Amino acid sequence: MAEQQEISIWFFCGILMLAYGVVLVATGLTEIHHPPPTVLAELQPTLWWGVLLSLFGGFYTIRFRPGKG
Amino acid sequence: MFLFSGQQLTKLSPVDVLILVLYFALVVFIGFYAKGKANTSEDFFLAGREMTAWIAGLSFVSANLGSLELMGWAGSAYQYGILAAHWYWIGAIPAMLFLGIVMMPFYYISKTHSVPGYLHLRFGEGARALSAVSFALMTILMSGVNMYAMAVVMQTILGWNITFSIWVGAGTVALYVMLGGLRSAIINEVLQFVLIWAGAAMIPILGLIEAGGWTKLKAQIAVNVGSSDYTHMWTTLGHFSSNPMGVHWTGIVFGLGFVISFGYWTTDFLVVQRVLSANNLRAAKMAPVIGAAFKMAVPFIVIVPGLLALAVLKNADGSTMHLVASNIAKGNPGLHSYDEVLPLMLIRYCGPGLLGLGITALVAGFMSGMAGNVSAFSTVWTYDIYGAFINKRASDSHYVAMGRWSTVIGMLVSIMTAYLVMNANSIMDYVQALFSFFIAPLFGTVILGMMWKRASHAGGFWGLLAGTASSIGMFLWVQTDSSALRYIAMSPDAKPMAENLYRALWSWVICVVVTVVVSLVTKPVPRAELAGLVYGVTPIPDDGATSIWQKPIFWACVVITIFFVLNLIFW
């Protein structure tokens, strides 16, 4: 998007994924000793998916943060 | 209890609710943020024509990635096997590339604001009026159907009250589209695309781990359904009776791959509008190519879960779960319908947090579908109906205000449609069928308009009218006499799915024949009026690509090669 001072669409994507990643990591940590009654819960999918989303979201949040130019 | 009603598949934990609330908060924020940048009609209806190829491309593919579509095709994959992937590959990729490489230059350099707007420039007021009125009516009805579908899904999965879901979903969408126009809709569509992958990708990943990989999955499906037909895309299409879908390869290639796909992806304004927002010609050509690349990956999160369900879904007693048609599941609490396959798989693998992410992805898909319909409606209403026939000389700010008001009124009509569908479910099938009436003939009209100089104003109008009328006629024929299907699909073994494919093919042929015949006996359009609209009279400006990596045609070749390889792998 052309104008200056504009918030990039990628920043919106990044910040949402980062927030979700943090929430999932926190949830995943609490599930280590109390896994939910789902199939393959022993693989800790919530924790690992949270880590992945945090990395993805963190990268986009920093890379496209407002004012970076 | 206003919020909850009836029985439900699962319930949300506080962390799931937090994820959902975060999404709603961001969506509303984006609406207010985009409002400050939607001052002129170009800003409001075409997002200022300043989107990059990536944004326009993701928005283009996302506008079609509604939850109704995701859940419906996951259910179809369970019902018909991997044949359902044809709707994502041959039913989309060639048409998307054709739009980018061949058609986009004409849409873009004509500076049209809509597909009916192009018809106006090429064929005059008659074709524009016919196309605009039918499109406006259909989009608003489709938005209502989408709204009702969302409410039913939320009721089934979470037990939410239907009225609550309809008003919250519609209110949020109306707010952000009214405030920010197409820019707001596009930002949310890109966000939704990322969210859908974040929310749904865990299902095929964990499913394939549980099944032991693709080869073991195929073997298990063959054992469970007693046939290996469910995992082949082409080998079973030699005869109508040799595949679960009851279709023939000619219907898939010509009906779906040519007419329906090209009609939808190249002339449905809902998707074309996203590409028109591109910031230059090269971006406008690249956007559908980028969209096609991502579209090819969608079967991983839609078709694979449907196939996995055939292998891994079990009842509480450990026996294989069998899903049934929705009319059978209704009223039988122990049974689940085909369309519930995605939520069932979500619940199987996703605990608190991941479940909230999956549900949020579904909600985002529904809202994005509604926003796509309502933003396209407000553009066509304001430019091609109100501005063309009711008030031609209003100021730019007046048209922006009309765009905002038509968004709200369109949404209210959609809500009324949702309640209408709630009271008479069969209306849903009719509305979905109605949409297909216009798309196939419209493609005939637009493609002749772009490629054939001799196509006249009268030819365009009468061809479009004849194609649409014949499509409606065939639909009514089969509705009143089901044996008519054998004539339309040219086989007594054809099943209902084949009707859509062949009806589209015939209505396109009729549109083309009538357009050609009428054009040849009526006055041609002067050559000077065709500049910028028709191949052969329009010098295509250079798109500014300086290296092979920047050329849309190069990337289109890469995408089509991968497309062929995928079809061969799953042959």
XYZ file of C-alpha atoms in Angstrom:
640
model
C 0.000 0.000 0.000
C 1.477 3.243 -1.162
C 0.904 5.988 1.420
C 3.347 6.587 4.240
C 2.320 6.128 7.872
C 0.047 3.320 6.735
C -0.135 0.093 8.747
C 0.799 -2.848 6.533
C -1.669 -5.698 6.083
C 1.196 -8.055 6.959
C 1.556 -6.345 10.314
C -2.095 -7.136 11.112
C -1.468 -10.773 10.155
C 1.725 -10.889 12.188
C 0.304 -9.373 15.369
C -2.722 -11.687 15.352
C -0.609 -14.798 14.780
C 1.857 -13.687 17.465
C -0.974 -13.197 19.960
C -2.412 -16.614 19.075
C 1.039 -18.193 19.279
C 1.596 -16.839 22.796
C -1.860 -18.021 23.925
C -1.237 -21.499 22.473
C 2.242 -21.796 24.017
C 0.833 -20.883 27.428
C -2.025 -23.369 26.985
C 0.367 -26.029 25.675
C 2.631 -25.666 28.713
C -0.285 -26.227 31.081
C -1.233 -29.335 29.086
C 2.148 -31.069 29.478
C 1.010 -32.811 32.640
C -2.724 -32.673 31.917
C -3.173 -33.505 28.215
C -6.656 -32.972 26.730
C -8.727 -36.045 25.749
C -7.869 -35.732 22.058
C -6.133 -38.135 19.660
C -2.310 -37.724 19.593
C -2.393 -35.287 22.525
C 0.877 -36.880 23.692
C 2.639 -35.107 20.780
C 1.820 -31.714 22.394
C 0.354 -30.221 19.181
C -0.910 -27.095 20.975
C 2.545 -26.230 22.296
C 4.409 -26.864 19.028
C 1.822 -25.110 16.884
C 1.986 -22.192 19.296
C 5.774 -22.018 18.910
C 5.432 -22.049 15.118
C 2.757 -19.317 15.109
C 4.832 -17.207 17.527
C 7.855 -17.393 15.234
C 5.792 -16.651 12.112
C 3.810 -13.872 13.799
C 6.885 -12.408 15.511
C 8.759 -12.204 12.208
C 5.914 -10.422 10.410
C 5.209 -8.120 13.359
C 8.807 -6.902 13.481
C 9.395 -6.895 9.724
C 6.262 -4.816 8.972
C 5.908 -2.801 12.178
C 4.434 0.711 11.699
C 6.989 3.429 11.207
C 9.694 1.073 9.979
C 9.453 2.689 6.537
C -31.099 -18.907 27.442
C -30.549 -16.517 24.523
C -27.044 -17.616 23.603
C -27.347 -21.393 23.750
C -29.918 -23.733 22.306
C -30.165 -27.451 21.577
C -27.438 -30.085 21.627
C -23.878 -29.513 20.478
C -20.717 -31.346 19.371
C -18.365 -29.559 21.768
C -18.009 -26.462 23.927
C -15.431 -23.698 24.064
C -13.053 -23.268 26.974
C -12.094 -19.765 28.222
C -8.920 -19.819 26.108
C -10.981 -20.601 22.972
C -13.274 -17.670 23.756
C -10.219 -15.427 24.187
C -8.986 -16.391 20.699
C -12.396 -15.636 19.198
C -12.647 -12.291 21.009
C -9.155 -11.263 19.831
C -10.250 -11.877 16.237
C -13.440 -9.808 16.558
C -11.537 -6.974 18.236
C -8.965 -6.827 15.428
C -11.625 -6.978 12.703
C -13.532 -4.035 14.157
C -10.293 -2.104 14.655
C -9.415 -2.658 10.980
C -12.834 -1.260 9.990
C -12.233 1.973 11.914
C -8.631 2.151 10.695
C -9.640 1.744 7.018
C -12.413 4.341 7.347
C -9.856 7.146 7.313
C -8.651 5.924 3.915
C -12.032 5.510 2.222
C -12.895 9.070 1.223
C -13.378 8.877 -2.558
C -15.378 6.360 -4.589
C -12.113 4.928 -5.996
C -10.961 4.394 -2.373
C -14.224 2.908 -1.170
C -15.079 0.624 -4.102
C -11.617 -0.273 -5.460
C -9.395 0.251 -2.394
C -7.699 3.169 -4.184
C -6.269 0.697 -6.769
C -3.125 0.491 -4.661
C -2.884 -3.157 -3.611
C 0.272 -5.158 -4.332
C 0.139 -8.394 -6.364
C 0.475 -10.501 -3.200
C -2.344 -8.765 -1.359
C -4.682 -8.732 -4.374
C -3.751 -12.384 -5.116
C -4.408 -13.678 -1.592
C -7.603 -11.660 -1.353
C -8.650 -13.057 -4.770
C -8.288 -16.668 -3.617
C -9.581 -15.938 -0.112
C -12.839 -14.379 -1.358
C -13.730 -17.851 -2.607
C -12.510 -19.686 0.509
C -15.645 -19.304 2.600
C -16.483 -21.781 5.333
C -19.516 -23.038 3.444
C -17.091 -24.046 0.714
C -14.529 -25.555 3.111
C -17.059 -27.642 5.008
C -19.030 -28.559 1.897
C -16.006 -29.825 -0.044
C -14.557 -31.650 2.970
C -17.948 -33.412 3.129
C -17.797 -34.076 -0.617
C -14.333 -35.597 -0.234
C -15.788 -37.988 2.356
C -18.720 -38.753 0.045
C -16.980 -38.932 -3.346
C -13.291 -39.331 -2.488
C -10.440 -37.431 -4.113
C -12.629 -36.555 -7.131
C -13.685 -33.527 -5.071
C -10.167 -32.107 -5.612
C -11.101 -31.486 -9.267
C -13.021 -28.412 -8.067
C -9.735 -26.985 -6.725
C -7.420 -27.998 -9.558
C -8.884 -28.338 -13.051
C -11.930 -26.423 -11.796
C -9.828 -23.372 -10.880
C -6.161 -23.271 -11.901
C -6.377 -22.986 -15.731
C -9.120 -20.349 -15.424
C -7.205 -18.294 -12.860
C -4.113 -18.288 -15.059
C -6.202 -17.377 -18.119
C -7.686 -14.448 -16.195
C -4.231 -13.192 -15.234
C -2.453 -13.595 -18.534
C -5.183 -13.067 -21.165
C -8.177 -11.230 -19.701
C -6.768 -9.010 -16.980
C -5.087 -6.569 -19.378
C -8.507 -5.747 -20.883
C -10.268 -5.385 -17.544
C -7.403 -3.307 -16.212
C -6.637 -0.931 -19.086
C -10.335 -0.288 -19.779
C -10.336 1.199 -16.218
C -13.685 -0.423 -15.587
C -14.852 -0.562 -11.987
C -16.859 -3.788 -12.402
C -17.691 -6.658 -14.774
C -21.102 -5.136 -15.638
C -19.116 -1.940 -16.242
C -17.013 -3.767 -18.864
C -20.202 -5.089 -20.490
C -21.459 -1.503 -20.657
C -18.315 -0.355 -22.459
C -18.353 -3.337 -24.849
C -22.052 -4.142 -25.380
C -24.009 -1.110 -24.152
C -26.677 -0.525 -21.524
C -28.838 -3.637 -22.136
C -26.151 -6.223 -21.334
C -24.958 -4.141 -18.376
C -28.461 -3.848 -16.888
C -29.151 -7.570 -17.268
C -25.836 -8.528 -15.728
C -25.909 -5.912 -12.925
C -29.443 -6.652 -11.745
C -28.925 -10.432 -11.751
C -25.552 -10.089 -9.991
C -26.852 -7.685 -7.325
C -29.817 -9.918 -6.587
C -27.748 -13.077 -6.414
C -24.956 -11.707 -4.242
C -27.348 -10.399 -1.651
C -29.277 -13.674 -1.579
C -26.019 -15.640 -1.376
C -24.914 -13.485 1.523
C -28.134 -14.445 3.324
C -27.573 -18.135 2.601
C -24.008 -17.822 3.898
C -25.294 -16.132 7.047
C -27.835 -18.859 7.700
C -25.236 -21.561 7.052
C -22.905 -19.954 9.587
C -25.672 -19.856 12.186
C -26.509 -23.533 11.625
C -22.848 -24.556 11.892
C -22.425 -22.615 15.129
C -25.601 -24.191 16.473
C -24.431 -27.686 15.517
C -20.899 -27.371 16.865
C -21.302 -25.057 19.828
C -25.053 -24.946 20.450
C -25.241 -21.209 19.781
C -28.639 -19.655 19.182
C -29.254 -19.052 15.434
C -30.523 -15.484 15.872
C -27.490 -14.594 18.007
C -25.054 -15.888 15.345
C -26.861 -14.146 12.481
C -26.965 -10.706 14.138
C -23.443 -10.775 15.579
C -21.912 -11.981 12.284
C -23.952 -9.619 10.100
C -23.468 -6.648 12.430
C -19.693 -7.032 12.497
C -19.404 -7.461 8.724
C -21.741 -4.531 8.006
C -19.706 -2.350 10.380
C -16.294 -2.998 8.864
C -17.397 -2.953 5.212
C -19.507 0.183 5.704
C -16.586 1.943 7.360
C -13.665 0.864 5.206
C -15.225 -0.390 1.964
C -13.199 -2.756 -0.219
C -9.928 -1.935 1.574
C -11.377 -3.162 4.843
C -12.789 -6.286 3.142
C -9.430 -7.047 1.491
C -7.398 -6.653 4.715
C -9.799 -9.024 6.442
C -9.664 -11.511 3.564
C -5.868 -11.699 3.707
C -6.109 -12.087 7.491
C -8.710 -14.802 7.037
C -6.494 -16.676 4.563
C -3.664 -16.845 7.099
C -6.121 -17.724 9.862
C -7.691 -20.583 7.905
C -4.290 -22.179 7.408
C -3.355 -21.597 11.049
C -6.640 -23.087 12.226
C -7.082 -25.988 9.827
C -3.573 -27.261 8.983
C -3.271 -29.296 12.180
C -6.065 -31.636 11.025
C -4.266 -33.115 7.966
C -0.875 -33.047 9.735
C -2.078 -34.997 12.776
C -4.427 -37.095 10.636
C -1.635 -38.282 8.373
C 0.500 -39.091 11.441
C -2.349 -41.147 12.897
C -3.059 -42.906 9.592
C 0.631 -43.752 9.127
C 1.186 -41.730 5.956
C -0.493 -41.386 2.562
C 0.080 -44.981 1.378
C -1.391 -46.508 4.521
C -4.273 -44.012 4.383
C -5.156 -45.171 0.856
C -5.031 -48.809 1.948
C -7.261 -48.147 4.976
C -9.813 -46.248 2.872
C -9.897 -49.153 0.392
C -10.598 -51.557 3.287
C -13.256 -49.322 4.898
C -15.235 -48.514 1.736
C -14.442 -51.722 -0.153
C -13.060 -49.921 -3.214
C -9.894 -48.168 -4.340
C -11.897 -45.694 -6.467
C -11.852 -43.041 -3.727
C -8.188 -42.154 -4.139
C -7.925 -41.805 -7.945
C -8.676 -38.576 -9.758
C -8.898 -39.700 -13.397
C -8.796 -43.481 -13.781
C -12.437 -43.868 -12.723
C -13.898 -41.209 -15.009
C -14.256 -43.387 -18.119
C -17.953 -43.982 -17.449
C -20.672 -42.346 -15.347
C -21.221 -45.547 -13.327
C -17.561 -46.289 -12.561
C -16.983 -43.537 -9.969
C -18.696 -42.463 -6.729
C -19.730 -39.077 -8.160
C -21.544 -40.372 -11.243
C -19.748 -38.057 -13.667
C -17.813 -38.555 -16.901
C -14.429 -37.033 -17.767
C -16.024 -34.888 -20.491
C -18.196 -33.222 -17.857
C -15.180 -32.598 -15.622
C -12.960 -31.269 -18.419
C -15.436 -29.254 -20.487
C -18.297 -28.529 -18.057
C -16.237 -27.897 -14.913
C -12.723 -27.197 -16.227
C -13.843 -24.957 -19.042
C -17.290 -23.392 -18.650
C -18.036 -23.320 -14.896
C -14.463 -22.597 -13.850
C -13.768 -19.952 -16.486
C -17.214 -18.449 -15.877
C -16.674 -18.155 -12.149
C -13.013 -17.135 -11.982
C -13.005 -14.715 -14.919
C -16.418 -13.037 -14.812
C -17.775 -13.246 -11.254
C -17.268 -9.715 -10.032
C -16.901 -10.862 -6.423
C -13.465 -12.307 -7.231
C -12.503 -10.047 -10.163
C -13.057 -6.940 -7.985
C -10.119 -8.010 -5.792
C -7.751 -8.050 -8.764
C -9.022 -4.708 -10.064
C -7.656 -3.178 -6.853
C -4.063 -3.946 -7.980
C -1.664 -1.004 -8.169
C -0.357 -1.604 -11.711
C -0.828 -3.839 -14.755
C 1.899 -6.301 -13.761
C 0.417 -6.659 -10.271
C -3.013 -7.200 -11.840
C -1.573 -9.984 -14.041
C 0.461 -11.541 -11.208
C -2.361 -11.525 -8.622
C -4.383 -14.395 -10.185
C -1.142 -16.364 -10.765
C -0.243 -16.023 -7.053
C -3.835 -16.890 -6.167
C -3.638 -20.029 -8.350
C -0.449 -21.195 -6.623
C -2.139 -20.978 -3.220
C -5.381 -22.452 -4.531
C -3.505 -25.613 -5.530
C -2.521 -26.134 -1.879
C -6.061 -25.794 -0.460
C -7.002 -29.508 -0.956
C -4.474 -30.264 1.794
C -6.739 -28.620 4.383
C -10.081 -29.495 2.747
C -9.892 -32.738 0.746
C -7.325 -34.582 2.897
C -9.447 -34.229 6.107
C -12.441 -35.670 4.222
C -10.356 -38.636 3.075
C -8.837 -39.077 6.540
C -12.326 -39.252 8.020
C -13.051 -42.279 5.815
C -10.128 -44.057 7.477
C -9.925 -42.867 11.083
C -13.338 -41.646 12.321
C -14.665 -44.073 14.909
C -17.785 -44.365 17.052
C -17.489 -44.519 20.828
C -17.537 -48.357 20.651
C -14.548 -48.402 18.279
C -16.519 -49.267 15.134
C -16.054 -47.220 11.952
C -18.239 -44.101 11.933
C -20.430 -43.682 8.844
C -21.571 -40.175 7.990
C -24.895 -39.722 6.180
C -26.794 -37.147 4.113
C -28.023 -34.158 6.132
C -31.706 -35.032 5.643
C -31.064 -38.430 7.254
C -28.893 -37.018 10.066
C -31.578 -34.478 10.944
C -33.637 -35.786 13.827
C -31.221 -38.684 14.502
C -28.942 -37.553 17.357
C -26.585 -40.537 16.890
C -25.848 -39.704 13.248
C -23.651 -37.004 11.710
C -23.948 -35.500 8.233
C -21.227 -35.314 5.562
C -20.903 -31.559 6.123
C -19.909 -32.148 9.747
C -16.725 -33.952 8.747
C -14.432 -30.936 9.254
C -15.782 -30.051 12.748
C -15.635 -33.743 13.722
C -11.995 -33.967 12.676
C -11.251 -30.681 14.436
C -12.686 -31.994 17.687
C -10.787 -35.287 17.244
C -7.362 -33.643 17.210
C -7.698 -30.175 18.740
C -7.922 -29.500 22.458
C -8.439 -26.080 24.119
C -6.653 -23.331 22.204
C -6.337 -25.214 18.922
C -10.091 -25.770 18.932
C -10.667 -22.031 19.401
C -8.300 -21.335 16.525
C -10.186 -23.759 14.267
C -13.586 -22.317 15.211
C -12.261 -18.769 14.710
C -11.023 -19.786 11.252
C -14.516 -21.045 10.385
C -16.159 -17.856 11.699
C -13.616 -15.755 9.779
C -14.387 -17.718 6.619
C -18.111 -17.104 6.972
C -17.677 -13.404 7.701
C -15.259 -12.981 4.842
C -17.743 -14.679 2.492
C -20.468 -12.262 3.601
C -18.126 -9.277 3.281
C -17.133 -10.330 -0.232
C -20.752 -10.540 -1.309
C -21.848 -7.316 0.314
C -18.867 -5.234 -0.916
C -19.362 -6.490 -4.496
C -23.097 -5.790 -4.165
C -22.584 -2.230 -2.993
C -20.191 -1.537 -5.915
C -22.502 -2.936 -8.589
C -25.555 -1.293 -7.029
C -23.890 2.123 -6.762
C -22.064 2.181 -10.127
C -24.132 -0.031 -12.413
C -27.702 0.413 -11.172
C -28.030 3.603 -9.086
C -25.343 5.633 -10.896
C -26.284 4.286 -14.343
C -30.082 4.407 -14.281
C -31.319 6.338 -11.225
C -28.957 9.236 -10.486
C -26.296 9.754 -13.155
C -24.928 13.127 -12.108
C -24.342 12.935 -8.373
C -21.094 14.002 -6.721
C -18.345 11.544 -5.800
C -19.097 11.945 -2.079
C -22.756 11.160 -2.765
C -21.749 7.840 -4.374
C -19.508 6.990 -1.402
C -22.450 7.674 0.944
C -24.641 5.518 -1.298
C -21.993 2.762 -1.092
C -22.114 2.872 2.709
C -25.915 2.894 2.842
C -26.241 0.113 0.294
C -23.874 -1.983 2.439
C -26.194 -1.638 5.440
C -29.385 -2.132 3.452
C -27.842 -5.056 1.566
C -26.965 -6.662 4.873
C -30.520 -6.190 6.170
C -31.902 -7.858 3.030
C -29.414 -10.682 3.590
C -30.664 -11.092 7.163
C -34.230 -11.300 5.850
C -33.056 -13.939 3.344
C -31.411 -15.877 6.174
C -34.697 -15.970 8.095
C -36.562 -16.924 4.922
C -34.182 -19.838 4.392
C -34.603 -20.804 8.049
C -38.332 -21.210 7.492
C -38.117 -22.868 4.069
C -34.881 -24.806 3.687
C -35.408 -25.688 0.033
C -34.903 -21.989 -0.831
C -31.211 -22.529 -0.104
C -30.866 -25.013 -2.981
C -32.732 -22.666 -5.336
C -30.568 -19.668 -4.446
C -27.389 -21.664 -5.003
C -28.736 -22.951 -8.311
C -29.803 -19.430 -9.333
C -26.239 -18.232 -9.027
C -25.057 -20.820 -11.534
C -27.687 -19.657 -14.066
C -25.830 -16.443 -14.790
C -22.171 -17.395 -14.583
C -21.750 -19.759 -17.556
C -23.537 -17.570 -20.145
C -21.809 -14.463 -18.792
C -18.460 -16.068 -19.564
C -19.646 -16.659 -23.161
C -20.584 -12.991 -23.514
C -17.403 -11.599 -21.936
C -14.989 -13.880 -23.797
C -16.611 -13.147 -27.176
C -16.604 -9.463 -26.308
C -12.872 -9.535 -25.565
C -11.748 -11.829 -28.380
C -14.118 -11.137 -31.323
C -14.338 -7.672 -32.863
C -17.508 -8.514 -34.788
C -19.601 -9.189 -31.636
C -22.301 -6.499 -31.676
C -24.314 -4.798 -28.931
C -27.471 -6.734 -29.846
C -25.481 -9.994 -30.082
C -24.092 -9.536 -26.570
C -27.476 -8.773 -25.023
C -29.494 -11.502 -26.742
C -26.759 -14.106 -26.274
C -26.616 -13.410 -22.530
C -30.397 -13.474 -22.251
C -30.742 -16.703 -24.271
C -27.970 -18.463 -22.314
C -29.464 -17.469 -18.955
C -33.016 -18.377 -20.008
C -31.880 -21.778 -21.327
C -30.054 -22.511 -18.063
C -33.182 -21.692 -16.050
C -35.258 -23.762 -18.502
C -33.028 -26.834 -18.091
C -33.088 -26.469 -14.298
C -36.908 -26.324 -14.257
C -37.101 -29.255 -16.683
C -35.086 -31.502 -14.349
C -36.995 -30.218 -11.285
C -40.345 -31.178 -12.811
C -39.160 -34.367 -14.536
C -36.049 -36.010 -13.064
C -35.705 -38.303 -16.089
C -34.757 -35.209 -18.134
C -31.281 -35.488 -16.634
C -30.438 -38.292 -19.092
C -30.924 -35.887 -22.019
C -28.988 -32.984 -20.501
C -26.039 -35.158 -19.378
C -26.446 -37.518 -22.378
C -26.411 -40.668 -20.227
C -29.033 -42.609 -18.232
C -26.357 -43.232 -15.553
C -25.754 -39.552 -14.819
C -26.236 -38.395 -11.212
C -27.373 -34.920 -10.041
C -23.790 -33.626 -9.843
C -23.487 -34.163 -13.615
C -26.529 -31.926 -14.224
C -24.717 -28.781 -13.046
C -21.740 -29.512 -15.285
C -23.727 -30.190 -18.468
C -26.324 -27.454 -17.832
C -23.470 -24.958 -17.639
C -21.907 -26.356 -20.808
C -25.159 -26.172 -22.820
C -26.102 -22.698 -21.599
C -22.621 -21.464 -22.588
C -22.935 -23.056 -26.040
C -26.392 -21.495 -26.521
C -25.088 -18.077 -25.406
C -22.154 -18.279 -27.838
C -24.275 -19.496 -30.786
C -26.950 -16.809 -30.260
C -24.318 -14.079 -29.799
C -22.545 -15.113 -33.021
C -25.727 -15.418 -35.109
C -27.277 -12.162 -33.882
C -23.947 -10.315 -34.268
C -23.590 -11.448 -37.874
C -27.017 -10.067 -38.814
C -26.767 -6.800 -36.853
C -24.671 -3.642 -37.150
C -21.035 -4.075 -36.038
C -19.560 -1.800 -33.382
C -17.301 0.889 -34.943
C -13.642 -0.059 -34.584
C -12.818 3.189 -32.747
C -15.206 2.254 -29.926
C -13.415 -1.074 -29.366
C -10.040 0.359 -28.428
C -8.985 -0.852 -24.976
C -11.720 -3.484 -24.933
C -11.012 -6.104 -27.612
C -8.047 -8.247 -28.606
C -6.602 -7.158 -31.952
C -7.650 -3.504 -31.669
C -5.899 -2.835 -28.399
C -2.162 -2.371 -28.057
C -1.368 -4.075 -24.731
C 0.921 -1.767 -22.746
C 4.201 -3.143 -21.427
C 3.744 -4.427 -17.882
C 7.170 -3.203 -16.803
C 8.751 -6.615 -16.135
C 12.523 -6.334 -16.649
C 13.625 -9.904 -15.903
C 12.138 -13.356 -16.357
C 11.474 -13.545 -12.579
C 9.167 -10.554 -12.855
C 7.177 -11.891 -15.805
C 3.672 -13.185 -14.931
C 3.808 -15.611 -17.893
C 6.899 -17.315 -16.439
C 5.186 -17.932 -13.094
C 2.006 -19.022 -14.865
C 4.104 -21.696 -16.666
C 5.558 -22.822 -13.314
C 2.063 -23.095 -11.775
C 0.561 -24.994 -14.727
C 3.508 -27.437 -14.687
C 2.937 -28.181 -10.989
C -0.777 -28.540 -11.779
C -0.063 -31.264 -14.368
C 2.405 -33.042 -12.073
C -0.155 -33.127 -9.223
C -2.801 -34.582 -11.536
C -0.364 -37.268 -12.677
C 0.650 -38.135 -9.095
C -2.979 -38.634 -8.040
C -4.086 -39.995 -11.443
